[in-house]
mmCIF file of C-alpha atoms in Angstrom:
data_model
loop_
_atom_site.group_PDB
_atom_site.id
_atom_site.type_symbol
_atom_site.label_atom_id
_atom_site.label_comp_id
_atom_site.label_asym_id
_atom_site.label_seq_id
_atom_site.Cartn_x
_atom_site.Cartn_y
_atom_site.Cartn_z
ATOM 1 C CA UNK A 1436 177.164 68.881 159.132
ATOM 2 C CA UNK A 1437 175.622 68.049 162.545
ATOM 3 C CA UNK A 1438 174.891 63.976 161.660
ATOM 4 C CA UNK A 1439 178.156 63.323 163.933
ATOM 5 C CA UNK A 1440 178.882 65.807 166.772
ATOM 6 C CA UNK A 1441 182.002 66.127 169.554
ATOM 7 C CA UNK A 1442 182.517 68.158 172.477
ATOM 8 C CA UNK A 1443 184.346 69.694 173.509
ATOM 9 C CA UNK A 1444 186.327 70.995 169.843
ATOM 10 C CA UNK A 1445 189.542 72.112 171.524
ATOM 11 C CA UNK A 1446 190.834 70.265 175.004
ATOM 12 C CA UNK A 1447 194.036 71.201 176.943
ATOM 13 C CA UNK A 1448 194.583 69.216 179.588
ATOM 14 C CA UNK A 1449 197.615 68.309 182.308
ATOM 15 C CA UNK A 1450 199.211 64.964 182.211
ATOM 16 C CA UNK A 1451 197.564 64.463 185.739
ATOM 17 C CA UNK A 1452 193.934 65.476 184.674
ATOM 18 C CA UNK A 1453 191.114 62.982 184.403
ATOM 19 C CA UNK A 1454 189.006 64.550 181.197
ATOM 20 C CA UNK A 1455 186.331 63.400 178.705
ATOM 21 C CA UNK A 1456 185.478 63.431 175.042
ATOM 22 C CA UNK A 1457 181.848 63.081 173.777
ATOM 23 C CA UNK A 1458 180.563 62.090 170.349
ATOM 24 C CA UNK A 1459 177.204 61.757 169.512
ATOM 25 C CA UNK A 1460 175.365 60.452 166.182
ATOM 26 C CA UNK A 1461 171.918 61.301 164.620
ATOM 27 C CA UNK A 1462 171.907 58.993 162.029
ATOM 28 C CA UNK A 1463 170.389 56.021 163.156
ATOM 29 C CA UNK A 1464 173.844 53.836 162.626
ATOM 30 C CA UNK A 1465 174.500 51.005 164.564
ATOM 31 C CA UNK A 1466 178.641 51.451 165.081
ATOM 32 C CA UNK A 1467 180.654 54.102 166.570
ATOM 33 C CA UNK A 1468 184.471 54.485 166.231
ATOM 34 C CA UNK A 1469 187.323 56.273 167.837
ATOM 35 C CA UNK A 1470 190.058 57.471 165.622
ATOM 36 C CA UNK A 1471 193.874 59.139 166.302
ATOM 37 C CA UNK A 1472 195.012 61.667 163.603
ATOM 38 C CA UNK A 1473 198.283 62.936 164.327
ATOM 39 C CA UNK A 1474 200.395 65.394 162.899
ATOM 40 C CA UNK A 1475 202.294 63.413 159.661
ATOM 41 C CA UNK A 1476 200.625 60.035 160.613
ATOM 42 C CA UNK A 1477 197.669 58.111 159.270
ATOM 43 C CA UNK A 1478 194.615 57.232 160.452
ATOM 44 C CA UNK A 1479 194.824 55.236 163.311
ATOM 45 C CA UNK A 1480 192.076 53.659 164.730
ATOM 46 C CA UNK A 1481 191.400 53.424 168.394
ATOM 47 C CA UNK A 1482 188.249 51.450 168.996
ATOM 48 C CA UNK A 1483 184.996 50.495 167.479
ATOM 49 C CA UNK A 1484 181.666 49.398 168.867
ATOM 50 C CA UNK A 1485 178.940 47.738 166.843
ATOM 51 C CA UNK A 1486 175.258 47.824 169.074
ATOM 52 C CA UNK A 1487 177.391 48.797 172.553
ATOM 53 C CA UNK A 1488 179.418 45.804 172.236
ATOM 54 C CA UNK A 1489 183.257 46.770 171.727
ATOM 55 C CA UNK A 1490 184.616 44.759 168.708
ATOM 56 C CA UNK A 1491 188.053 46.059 168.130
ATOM 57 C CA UNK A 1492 190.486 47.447 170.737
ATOM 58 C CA UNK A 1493 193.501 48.320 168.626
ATOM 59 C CA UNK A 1494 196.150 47.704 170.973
ATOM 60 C CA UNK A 1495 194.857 51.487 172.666
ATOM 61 C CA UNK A 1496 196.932 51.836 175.898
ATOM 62 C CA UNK A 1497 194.984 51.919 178.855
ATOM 63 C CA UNK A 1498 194.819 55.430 179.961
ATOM 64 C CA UNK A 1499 192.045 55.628 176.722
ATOM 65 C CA UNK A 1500 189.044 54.093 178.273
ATOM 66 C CA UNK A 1501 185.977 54.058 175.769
ATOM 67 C CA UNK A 1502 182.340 54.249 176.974
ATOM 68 C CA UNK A 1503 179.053 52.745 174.653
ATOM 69 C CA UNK A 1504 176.028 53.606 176.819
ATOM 70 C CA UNK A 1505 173.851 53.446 174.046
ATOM 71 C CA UNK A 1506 174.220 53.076 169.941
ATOM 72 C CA UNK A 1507 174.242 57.226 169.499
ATOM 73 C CA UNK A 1508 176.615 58.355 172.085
ATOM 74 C CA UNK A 1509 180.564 57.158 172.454
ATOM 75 C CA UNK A 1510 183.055 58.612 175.070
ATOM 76 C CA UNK A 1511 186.309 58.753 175.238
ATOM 77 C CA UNK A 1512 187.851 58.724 179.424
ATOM 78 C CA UNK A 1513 191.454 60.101 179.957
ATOM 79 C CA UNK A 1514 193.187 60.199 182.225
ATOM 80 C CA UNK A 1515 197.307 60.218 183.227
ATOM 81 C CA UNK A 1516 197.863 60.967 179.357
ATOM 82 C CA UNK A 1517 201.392 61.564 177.895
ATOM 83 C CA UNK A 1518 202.382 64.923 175.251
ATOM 84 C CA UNK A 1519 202.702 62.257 172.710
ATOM 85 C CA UNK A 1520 198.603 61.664 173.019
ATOM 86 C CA UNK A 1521 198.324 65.317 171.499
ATOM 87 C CA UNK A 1522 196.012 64.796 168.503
ATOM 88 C CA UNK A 1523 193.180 65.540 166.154
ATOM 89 C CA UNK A 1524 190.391 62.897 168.008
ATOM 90 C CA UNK A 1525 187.904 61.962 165.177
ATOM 91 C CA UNK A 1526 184.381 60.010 166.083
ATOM 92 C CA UNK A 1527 182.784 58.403 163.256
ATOM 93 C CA UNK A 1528 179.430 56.537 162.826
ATOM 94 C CA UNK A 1529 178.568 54.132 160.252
ATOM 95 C CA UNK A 1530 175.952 50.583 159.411
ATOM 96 C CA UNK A 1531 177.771 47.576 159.327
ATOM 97 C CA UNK A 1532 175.353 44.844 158.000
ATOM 98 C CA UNK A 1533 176.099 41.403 157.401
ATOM 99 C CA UNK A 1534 179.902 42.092 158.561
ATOM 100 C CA UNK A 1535 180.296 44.213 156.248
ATOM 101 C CA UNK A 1536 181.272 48.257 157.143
ATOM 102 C CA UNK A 1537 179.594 50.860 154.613
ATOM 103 C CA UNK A 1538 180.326 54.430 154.661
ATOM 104 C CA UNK A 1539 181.694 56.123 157.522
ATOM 105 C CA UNK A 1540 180.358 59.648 158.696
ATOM 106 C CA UNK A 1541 182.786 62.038 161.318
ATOM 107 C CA UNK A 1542 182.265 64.609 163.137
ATOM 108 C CA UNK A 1543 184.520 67.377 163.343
ATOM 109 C CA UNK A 1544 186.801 66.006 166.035
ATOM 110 C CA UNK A 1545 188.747 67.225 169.261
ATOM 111 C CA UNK A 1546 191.643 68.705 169.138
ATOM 112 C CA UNK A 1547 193.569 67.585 172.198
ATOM 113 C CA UNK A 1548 197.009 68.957 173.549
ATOM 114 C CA UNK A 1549 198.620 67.498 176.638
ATOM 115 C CA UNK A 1550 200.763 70.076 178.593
ATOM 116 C CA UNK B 1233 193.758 41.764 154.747
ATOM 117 C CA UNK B 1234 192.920 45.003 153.037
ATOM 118 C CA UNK B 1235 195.476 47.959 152.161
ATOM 119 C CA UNK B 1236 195.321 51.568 150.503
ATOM 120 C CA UNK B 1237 198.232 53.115 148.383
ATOM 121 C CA UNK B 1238 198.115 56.461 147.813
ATOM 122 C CA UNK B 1239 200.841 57.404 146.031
ATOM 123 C CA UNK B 1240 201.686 61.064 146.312
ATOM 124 C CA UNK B 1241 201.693 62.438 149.126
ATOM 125 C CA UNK B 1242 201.537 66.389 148.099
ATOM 126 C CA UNK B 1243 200.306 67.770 144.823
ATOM 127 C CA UNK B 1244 200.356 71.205 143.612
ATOM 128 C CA UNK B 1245 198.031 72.279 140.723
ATOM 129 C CA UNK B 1246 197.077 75.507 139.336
ATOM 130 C CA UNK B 1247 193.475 76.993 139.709
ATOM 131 C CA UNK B 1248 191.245 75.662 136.661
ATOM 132 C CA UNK B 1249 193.694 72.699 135.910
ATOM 133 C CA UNK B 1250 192.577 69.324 136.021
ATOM 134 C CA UNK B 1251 192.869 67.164 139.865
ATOM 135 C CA UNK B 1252 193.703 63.353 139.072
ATOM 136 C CA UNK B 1253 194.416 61.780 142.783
ATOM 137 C CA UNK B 1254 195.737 58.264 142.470
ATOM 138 C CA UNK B 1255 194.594 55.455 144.692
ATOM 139 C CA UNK B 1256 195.548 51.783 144.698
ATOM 140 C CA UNK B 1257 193.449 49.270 147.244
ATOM 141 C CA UNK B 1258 194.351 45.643 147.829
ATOM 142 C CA UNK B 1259 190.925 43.488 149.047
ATOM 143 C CA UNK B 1260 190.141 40.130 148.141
ATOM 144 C CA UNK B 1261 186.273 40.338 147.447
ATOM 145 C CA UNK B 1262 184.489 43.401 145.520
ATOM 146 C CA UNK B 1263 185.707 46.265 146.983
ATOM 147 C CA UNK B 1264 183.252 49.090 148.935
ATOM 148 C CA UNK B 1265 185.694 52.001 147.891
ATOM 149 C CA UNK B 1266 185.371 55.951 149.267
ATOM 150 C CA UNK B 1267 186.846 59.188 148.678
ATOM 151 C CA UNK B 1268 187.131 61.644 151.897
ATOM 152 C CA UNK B 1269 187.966 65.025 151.844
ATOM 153 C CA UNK B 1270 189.594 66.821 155.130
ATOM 154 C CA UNK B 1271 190.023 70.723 155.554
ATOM 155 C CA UNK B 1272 192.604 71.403 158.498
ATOM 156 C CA UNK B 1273 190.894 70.874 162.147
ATOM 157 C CA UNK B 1274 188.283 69.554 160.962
ATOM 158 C CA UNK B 1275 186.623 65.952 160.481
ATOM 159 C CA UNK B 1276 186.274 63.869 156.764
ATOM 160 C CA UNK B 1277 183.593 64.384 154.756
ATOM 161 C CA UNK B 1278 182.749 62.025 152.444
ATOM 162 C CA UNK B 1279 183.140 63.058 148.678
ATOM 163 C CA UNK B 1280 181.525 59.671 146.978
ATOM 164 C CA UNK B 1281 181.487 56.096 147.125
ATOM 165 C CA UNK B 1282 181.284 52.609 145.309
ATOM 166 C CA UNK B 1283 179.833 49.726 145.753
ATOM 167 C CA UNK B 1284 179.021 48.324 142.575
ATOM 168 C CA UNK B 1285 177.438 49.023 138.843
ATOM 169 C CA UNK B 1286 178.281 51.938 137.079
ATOM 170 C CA UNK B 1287 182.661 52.341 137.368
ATOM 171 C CA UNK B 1288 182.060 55.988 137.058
ATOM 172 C CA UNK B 1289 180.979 57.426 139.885
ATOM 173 C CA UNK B 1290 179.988 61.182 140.684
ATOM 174 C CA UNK B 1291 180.251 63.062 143.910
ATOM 175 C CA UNK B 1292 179.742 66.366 145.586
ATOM 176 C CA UNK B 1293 181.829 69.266 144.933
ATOM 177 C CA UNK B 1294 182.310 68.053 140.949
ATOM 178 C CA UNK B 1295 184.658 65.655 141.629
ATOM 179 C CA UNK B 1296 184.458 61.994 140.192
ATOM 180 C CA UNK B 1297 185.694 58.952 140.505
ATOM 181 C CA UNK B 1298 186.812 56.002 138.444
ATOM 182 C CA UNK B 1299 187.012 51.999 139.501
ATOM 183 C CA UNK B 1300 189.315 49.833 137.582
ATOM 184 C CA UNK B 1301 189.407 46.153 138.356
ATOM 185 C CA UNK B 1302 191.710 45.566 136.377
ATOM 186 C CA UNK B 1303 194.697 48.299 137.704
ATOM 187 C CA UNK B 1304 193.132 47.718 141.560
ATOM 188 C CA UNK B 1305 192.651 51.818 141.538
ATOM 189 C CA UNK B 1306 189.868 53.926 142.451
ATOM 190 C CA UNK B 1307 191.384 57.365 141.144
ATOM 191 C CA UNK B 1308 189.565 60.835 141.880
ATOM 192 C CA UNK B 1309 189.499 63.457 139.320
ATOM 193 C CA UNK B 1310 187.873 67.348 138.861
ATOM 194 C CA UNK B 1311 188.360 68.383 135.557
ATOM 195 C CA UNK B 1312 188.679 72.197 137.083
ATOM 196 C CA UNK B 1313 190.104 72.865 140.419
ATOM 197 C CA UNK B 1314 188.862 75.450 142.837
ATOM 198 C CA UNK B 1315 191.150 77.250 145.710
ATOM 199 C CA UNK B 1316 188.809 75.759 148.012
ATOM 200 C CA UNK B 1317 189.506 72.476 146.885
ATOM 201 C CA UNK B 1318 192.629 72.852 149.149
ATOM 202 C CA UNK B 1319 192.411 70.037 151.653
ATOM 203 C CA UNK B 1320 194.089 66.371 152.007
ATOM 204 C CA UNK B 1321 192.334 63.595 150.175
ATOM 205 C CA UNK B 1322 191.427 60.076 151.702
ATOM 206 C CA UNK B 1323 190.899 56.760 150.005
ATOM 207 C CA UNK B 1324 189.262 54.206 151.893
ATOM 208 C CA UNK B 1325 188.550 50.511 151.311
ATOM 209 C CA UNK B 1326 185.887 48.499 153.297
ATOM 210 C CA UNK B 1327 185.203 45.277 153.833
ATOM 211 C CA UNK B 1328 184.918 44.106 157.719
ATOM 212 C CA UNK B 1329 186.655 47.382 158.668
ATOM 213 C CA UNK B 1330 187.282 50.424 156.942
ATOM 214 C CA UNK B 1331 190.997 51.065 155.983
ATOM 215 C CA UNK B 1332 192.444 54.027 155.171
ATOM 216 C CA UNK B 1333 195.203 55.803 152.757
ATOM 217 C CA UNK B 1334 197.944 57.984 154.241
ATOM 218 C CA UNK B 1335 196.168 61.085 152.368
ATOM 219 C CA UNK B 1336 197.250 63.325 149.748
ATOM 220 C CA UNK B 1337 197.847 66.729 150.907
ATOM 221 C CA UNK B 1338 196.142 69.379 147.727
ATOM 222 C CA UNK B 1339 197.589 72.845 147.068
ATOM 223 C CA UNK B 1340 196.008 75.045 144.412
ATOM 224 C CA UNK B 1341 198.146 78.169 143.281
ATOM 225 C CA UNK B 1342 196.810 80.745 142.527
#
């Protein structure tokens, strides 16, 4: 599928590195979201924007710094991360109308491993 | 607030045996209710949805899906399973957000 895309697909980086995830949508949706799957955990999500606005910040520590420059494109800014922030990074897009959230579509995700 | 239970966490089935997943939401309105399907390293892909009408709803890949009111479940069935169909399943709920099961991890012997 190439409605949701990410780069880069696999990311090692040093706990000391400054790095940066990309996600971009094709599908004309108006919200972008940031999820965290890790190993024998659920879904946990990270952040979600709705027309470049950020409407949910779940609790994301602060070395995750999202980015909404426009309603197709979402980044994700690292920096000083810890092992424990080694995960699957999923990007979704979806239309929310009338506060309501209909399907969501993901990309493929990065796969990020802190060293 | 909204929940998903799904139940099992691993199930094993043979290849061309029936697939019933089991999923239980909690949501205080009409529930918008998905299936996802993940293969490892890669993102979800939605398998179907509901909104509303017909309880029986069809999605890619033969699999199917089933709304009951009544039991709060939104189970997913394939009457014959592939090996391919070897993946973790996701139920999802939405209403002002879209919350997720833990998944159920699928194994198909052979």
């Amino acid at each position: 599928e190439t409605g949701v895309t990410q780069t880069p697909r696999h990311l090692v980086m040093g706990m000391t590195n400054k790095k940066s995830l990309k996600c971009e949508q094709h599908l004309g949706h108006n919200a972008m979201y940031w999820y965290k799957q890790s190993a024998k955990k659920p879904l946990e999500l990270m952040f979600v924007y709705n027309f470049k606005e950020q409407t949910e910040n779940n609790s994301v520590p602060s070395r995750f710094s999202p980015e909404c420059p426009n309603s197709s494109h979402l980044f994700l800014h690292l920096h000083t991360l810890q092992p424990e922030d080694s995960a699957l990074y999923l990007c979704a897009s979806s239309q929310e109308l009338a506060g309501r959230t209909y399907e969501q579509y993901f990309g493929p995700g990065t796969r990020l491993t802190v060293t | 607030a909204q929940s998903v239970t799904q139940p099992d966490i691993h199930i094993t089935v043979s290849e061309g045996a029936s697939l019933e997943l089991r999923c239980n939401y909690s949501y205080g309105a009409t529930p918008y209710l998905f299936w996802y399907v993940q293969s490892p390293g890669q993102g979800l892909q939605l398998l179907l949805k509901y909104f509303s009408g017909d309880t029986l709803v069809q999605g890619i890949k033969g699999f199917e899906a089933e709304f009951k009111r009544s039991q709060s479940s939104f189970n997913l069935r394939k009457p014959s399973v592939h090996w391919s169909d070897a993946a973790e399943y996701f139920c999802a709920v939405g209403g002002n957000k879209l919350v997720f099961g833990a998944g159920t991890i699928l194994r198909v012997k052979s």
